[in-house]
Tab-separated table of N, CA and C in Angstrom:
chain	number	residue	atom	x	y	z
A	1498	UNK	N	-74.719	23.712	29.980
A	1498	UNK	CA	-75.681	23.038	29.804
A	1498	UNK	C	-76.217	23.094	31.453
A	1499	UNK	N	-77.514	22.510	31.473
A	1499	UNK	CA	-78.886	22.458	32.448
A	1499	UNK	C	-77.978	21.158	33.598
A	1500	UNK	N	-78.679	22.186	34.901
A	1500	UNK	CA	-77.898	21.092	35.655
A	1500	UNK	C	-78.764	20.004	36.358
A	1501	UNK	N	-78.753	19.161	36.376
A	1501	UNK	CA	-79.937	18.696	36.933
A	1501	UNK	C	-79.890	18.040	38.160
A	1502	UNK	N	-81.317	17.732	39.117
A	1502	UNK	CA	-80.608	17.166	40.063
A	1502	UNK	C	-81.013	15.621	40.449
A	1503	UNK	N	-80.245	14.963	39.700
A	1503	UNK	CA	-80.715	13.434	39.639
A	1503	UNK	C	-81.436	12.921	40.954
A	1504	UNK	N	-82.118	13.418	41.960
A	1504	UNK	CA	-82.308	12.849	43.951
A	1504	UNK	C	-84.655	13.119	42.732
A	1505	UNK	N	-84.251	14.070	41.858
A	1505	UNK	CA	-85.751	14.263	41.320
A	1505	UNK	C	-86.169	13.095	40.682
A	1506	UNK	N	-84.777	12.228	40.018
A	1506	UNK	CA	-85.542	10.851	38.779
A	1506	UNK	C	-85.125	9.678	40.096
A	1507	UNK	N	-86.979	8.841	39.696
A	1507	UNK	CA	-86.785	7.236	40.224
A	1507	UNK	C	-85.805	7.098	39.434
A	1508	UNK	N	-85.214	5.861	40.120
A	1508	UNK	CA	-83.899	4.872	38.549
A	1508	UNK	C	-84.016	3.931	39.166
A	1509	UNK	N	-85.074	3.438	40.008
A	1509	UNK	CA	-85.274	1.933	40.138
A	1509	UNK	C	-85.050	1.664	38.056
A	1510	UNK	N	-84.551	0.003	38.538
A	1510	UNK	CA	-84.923	-0.761	37.325
A	1510	UNK	C	-85.942	-1.181	36.502
A	1511	UNK	N	-86.242	-0.556	34.889
A	1511	UNK	CA	-87.676	-0.601	34.597
A	1511	UNK	C	-88.458	0.178	34.924
A	1512	UNK	N	-88.003	1.589	35.281
A	1512	UNK	CA	-88.807	3.092	35.816
A	1512	UNK	C	-87.963	3.240	34.030
A	1513	UNK	N	-89.051	4.832	33.744
A	1513	UNK	CA	-88.444	5.820	32.734
A	1513	UNK	C	-87.406	6.346	33.512
A	1514	UNK	N	-87.474	6.616	34.276
A	1514	UNK	CA	-86.176	7.521	35.340
A	1514	UNK	C	-85.706	8.748	34.259
A	1515	UNK	N	-84.613	9.295	33.877
A	1515	UNK	CA	-84.167	9.765	33.664
A	1515	UNK	C	-82.763	9.155	32.664
A	1516	UNK	N	-82.746	9.667	31.316
A	1516	UNK	CA	-82.654	8.669	29.936
A	1516	UNK	C	-80.939	9.592	29.522
A	1517	UNK	N	-80.466	8.641	29.745
A	1517	UNK	CA	-78.478	9.181	29.062
A	1517	UNK	C	-79.066	9.954	27.770
A	1518	UNK	N	-80.410	9.929	27.039
A	1518	UNK	CA	-80.394	10.404	25.321
A	1518	UNK	C	-80.799	11.842	25.867
A	1519	UNK	N	-81.514	12.407	27.008
A	1519	UNK	CA	-81.944	13.915	27.680
A	1519	UNK	C	-80.602	14.266	27.640
A	1520	UNK	N	-79.441	13.687	28.404
A	1520	UNK	CA	-78.083	14.360	28.966
A	1520	UNK	C	-77.402	14.759	27.873
A	1521	UNK	N	-77.232	14.308	26.752
A	1521	UNK	CA	-76.023	14.252	26.098
A	1521	UNK	C	-76.140	13.782	24.608
A	1522	UNK	N	-75.394	13.837	23.288
A	1522	UNK	CA	-75.801	13.590	22.506
A	1522	UNK	C	-74.607	12.511	21.624
A	1523	UNK	N	-74.907	12.005	21.153
A	1523	UNK	CA	-73.963	10.146	20.294
A	1523	UNK	C	-72.671	11.447	19.697
A	1524	UNK	N	-73.008	12.235	19.539
A	1524	UNK	CA	-71.307	12.716	18.665
A	1524	UNK	C	-70.428	12.986	19.637
A	1525	UNK	N	-70.965	13.395	21.117
A	1525	UNK	CA	-70.220	14.023	22.597
A	1525	UNK	C	-69.789	12.540	22.928
A	1526	UNK	N	-70.626	11.891	22.918
A	1526	UNK	CA	-70.251	10.470	24.118
A	1526	UNK	C	-69.444	10.029	22.656
A	1527	UNK	N	-69.531	9.683	21.608
A	1527	UNK	CA	-68.745	9.123	20.541
A	1527	UNK	C	-67.187	9.586	20.950
A	1528	UNK	N	-67.029	11.004	20.552
A	1528	UNK	CA	-65.494	11.347	21.211
A	1528	UNK	C	-65.197	11.321	22.606
A	1529	UNK	N	-65.800	10.846	23.157
A	1529	UNK	CA	-65.803	10.640	24.992
A	1529	UNK	C	-65.042	8.808	24.941
A	1530	UNK	N	-66.071	8.675	24.094
A	1530	UNK	CA	-65.521	6.978	24.789
A	1530	UNK	C	-63.837	6.459	23.644
A	1531	UNK	N	-63.714	7.384	22.203
A	1531	UNK	CA	-62.540	7.110	21.093
A	1531	UNK	C	-61.565	7.930	22.830
A	1532	UNK	N	-61.895	8.954	23.827
A	1532	UNK	CA	-60.272	9.425	24.506
A	1532	UNK	C	-60.303	8.325	25.579
A	1533	UNK	N	-61.058	7.619	25.956
A	1533	UNK	CA	-61.261	7.430	27.290
A	1533	UNK	C	-60.814	5.179	26.907
A	1534	UNK	N	-61.327	4.925	25.676
A	1534	UNK	CA	-61.580	3.880	25.761
A	1534	UNK	C	-59.968	2.982	24.099
A	1535	UNK	N	-59.990	4.552	23.598
A	1535	UNK	CA	-59.118	4.379	22.085
A	1535	UNK	C	-59.757	3.224	21.755
A	1536	UNK	N	-58.783	2.354	21.123
A	1536	UNK	CA	-59.356	1.207	20.362
A	1536	UNK	C	-60.264	-0.135	20.608
A	1537	UNK	N	-60.748	0.001	21.884
A	1537	UNK	CA	-61.756	-0.087	22.599
A	1537	UNK	C	-63.302	0.616	22.602
A	1538	UNK	N	-63.849	1.331	21.748
A	1538	UNK	CA	-64.266	2.442	22.053
A	1538	UNK	C	-65.337	1.752	21.208
A	1539	UNK	N	-65.070	0.975	20.753
A	1539	UNK	CA	-66.528	0.809	19.988
A	1539	UNK	C	-67.131	-0.558	20.675
A	1540	UNK	N	-66.749	-1.498	20.936
A	1540	UNK	CA	-66.712	-2.763	21.916
A	1540	UNK	C	-67.458	-2.282	23.584
A	1541	UNK	N	-66.952	-0.838	24.260
A	1541	UNK	CA	-67.304	-0.605	25.666
A	1541	UNK	C	-69.248	0.102	25.073
A	1542	UNK	N	-68.665	0.857	23.687
A	1542	UNK	CA	-70.224	1.507	23.411
A	1542	UNK	C	-71.198	-0.277	23.356
A	1543	UNK	N	-70.816	-1.303	22.801
A	1543	UNK	CA	-71.634	-2.046	22.686
A	1543	UNK	C	-72.241	-2.485	23.703
A	1544	UNK	N	-71.127	-3.174	24.579
A	1544	UNK	CA	-71.519	-3.491	26.193
A	1544	UNK	C	-72.749	-1.823	26.496
A	1545	UNK	N	-72.339	-1.079	26.724
A	1545	UNK	CA	-73.125	0.106	27.138
A	1545	UNK	C	-74.425	-0.793	26.116
A	1546	UNK	N	-74.741	-0.349	25.028
A	1546	UNK	CA	-76.114	-0.584	24.387
A	1546	UNK	C	-76.918	-2.010	24.614
A	1547	UNK	N	-76.389	-2.984	24.836
A	1547	UNK	CA	-76.933	-4.377	25.440
A	1547	UNK	C	-76.832	-4.107	26.383
A	1548	UNK	N	-76.259	-3.727	27.856
A	1548	UNK	CA	-76.297	-3.332	28.757
A	1548	UNK	C	-78.257	-2.552	29.009
A	1549	UNK	N	-78.253	-1.362	28.848
A	1549	UNK	CA	-79.510	-0.659	28.458
A	1549	UNK	C	-80.714	-1.774	28.192
A	1550	UNK	N	-79.889	-2.505	26.928
A	1550	UNK	CA	-81.574	-2.943	26.317
A	1550	UNK	C	-81.746	-4.203	27.650
A	1551	UNK	N	-80.803	-5.080	28.469
A	1551	UNK	CA	-80.960	-5.630	29.123
A	1551	UNK	C	-81.856	-5.312	30.335
A	1552	UNK	N	-81.658	-3.848	30.869
A	1552	UNK	CA	-81.981	-2.858	31.862
A	1552	UNK	C	-83.910	-2.644	31.207
A	1553	UNK	N	-83.894	-3.047	30.023
A	1553	UNK	CA	-85.351	-2.581	30.069
A	1553	UNK	C	-85.256	-0.997	29.532
A	1554	UNK	N	-83.628	0.204	29.442
A	1554	UNK	CA	-83.763	0.993	28.851
A	1554	UNK	C	-84.313	1.803	27.335
A	1555	UNK	N	-84.609	1.560	26.944
A	1555	UNK	CA	-84.509	1.532	25.655
A	1555	UNK	C	-84.080	3.145	25.315
A	1556	UNK	N	-84.413	3.703	25.686
A	1556	UNK	CA	-84.161	5.279	24.946
A	1556	UNK	C	-82.438	5.406	24.884
A	1557	UNK	N	-81.911	4.503	26.851
A	1557	UNK	CA	-80.595	4.936	26.782
A	1557	UNK	C	-79.168	3.753	25.587
A	1558	UNK	N	-80.484	2.506	25.337
A	1558	UNK	CA	-80.085	1.854	24.349
A	1558	UNK	C	-79.895	1.654	23.092
A	1559	UNK	N	-81.508	2.709	22.069
A	1559	UNK	CA	-80.900	4.105	21.719
A	1559	UNK	C	-79.928	4.801	21.328
A	1560	UNK	N	-79.003	5.210	21.857
A	1560	UNK	CA	-78.641	6.571	22.265
A	1560	UNK	C	-77.152	5.880	21.972
A	1561	UNK	N	-76.980	4.842	22.832
A	1561	UNK	CA	-75.722	4.507	22.392
A	1561	UNK	C	-74.958	2.893	21.842
A	1562	UNK	N	-76.727	2.619	20.843
A	1562	UNK	CA	-76.646	2.202	19.271
A	1562	UNK	C	-75.855	2.828	19.052
A	1563	UNK	N	-76.633	4.722	18.845
A	1563	UNK	CA	-76.614	4.972	17.663
A	1563	UNK	C	-74.512	5.555	17.766
A	1564	UNK	N	-74.432	6.033	19.308
A	1564	UNK	CA	-73.020	5.667	19.607
A	1564	UNK	C	-71.885	4.884	18.670
A	1565	UNK	N	-72.584	3.600	19.291
A	1565	UNK	CA	-71.862	2.621	18.379
A	1565	UNK	C	-71.700	2.632	16.487
A	1566	UNK	N	-72.907	3.167	16.277
A	1566	UNK	CA	-73.089	3.041	15.059
A	1566	UNK	C	-71.318	3.895	14.595
A	1567	UNK	N	-71.779	5.129	15.154
A	1567	UNK	CA	-70.560	6.582	14.824
A	1567	UNK	C	-68.982	5.982	14.825
A	1568	UNK	N	-68.768	5.219	16.094
A	1568	UNK	CA	-67.913	4.954	16.632
A	1568	UNK	C	-66.928	3.409	14.593
A	1569	UNK	N	-68.233	2.924	14.478
A	1569	UNK	CA	-67.949	1.697	13.326
A	1569	UNK	C	-67.060	3.415	12.373
A	1570	UNK	N	-67.979	3.706	12.398
A	1570	UNK	CA	-67.520	5.003	11.033
A	1570	UNK	C	-66.228	5.138	10.847
A	1571	UNK	N	-65.459	5.326	12.491
A	1571	UNK	CA	-64.221	5.966	12.667
A	1571	UNK	C	-62.975	5.029	12.583
């Protein structure tokens, strides 16, 4: 995994900044969500998607939507 210096990125709301999509993949996040949240993993991913969408983080929204879709298939 590539080391990222988080201080290089602007973290203000509405700015492009660093997106989850650039750091991970939906399959890895799906597995992590199941390990962490168990039967509530689908709901957790849905909330992450909603939060990203409301914050205007479209790339993160698409990421969490992909995770949500994979979790629904489990």
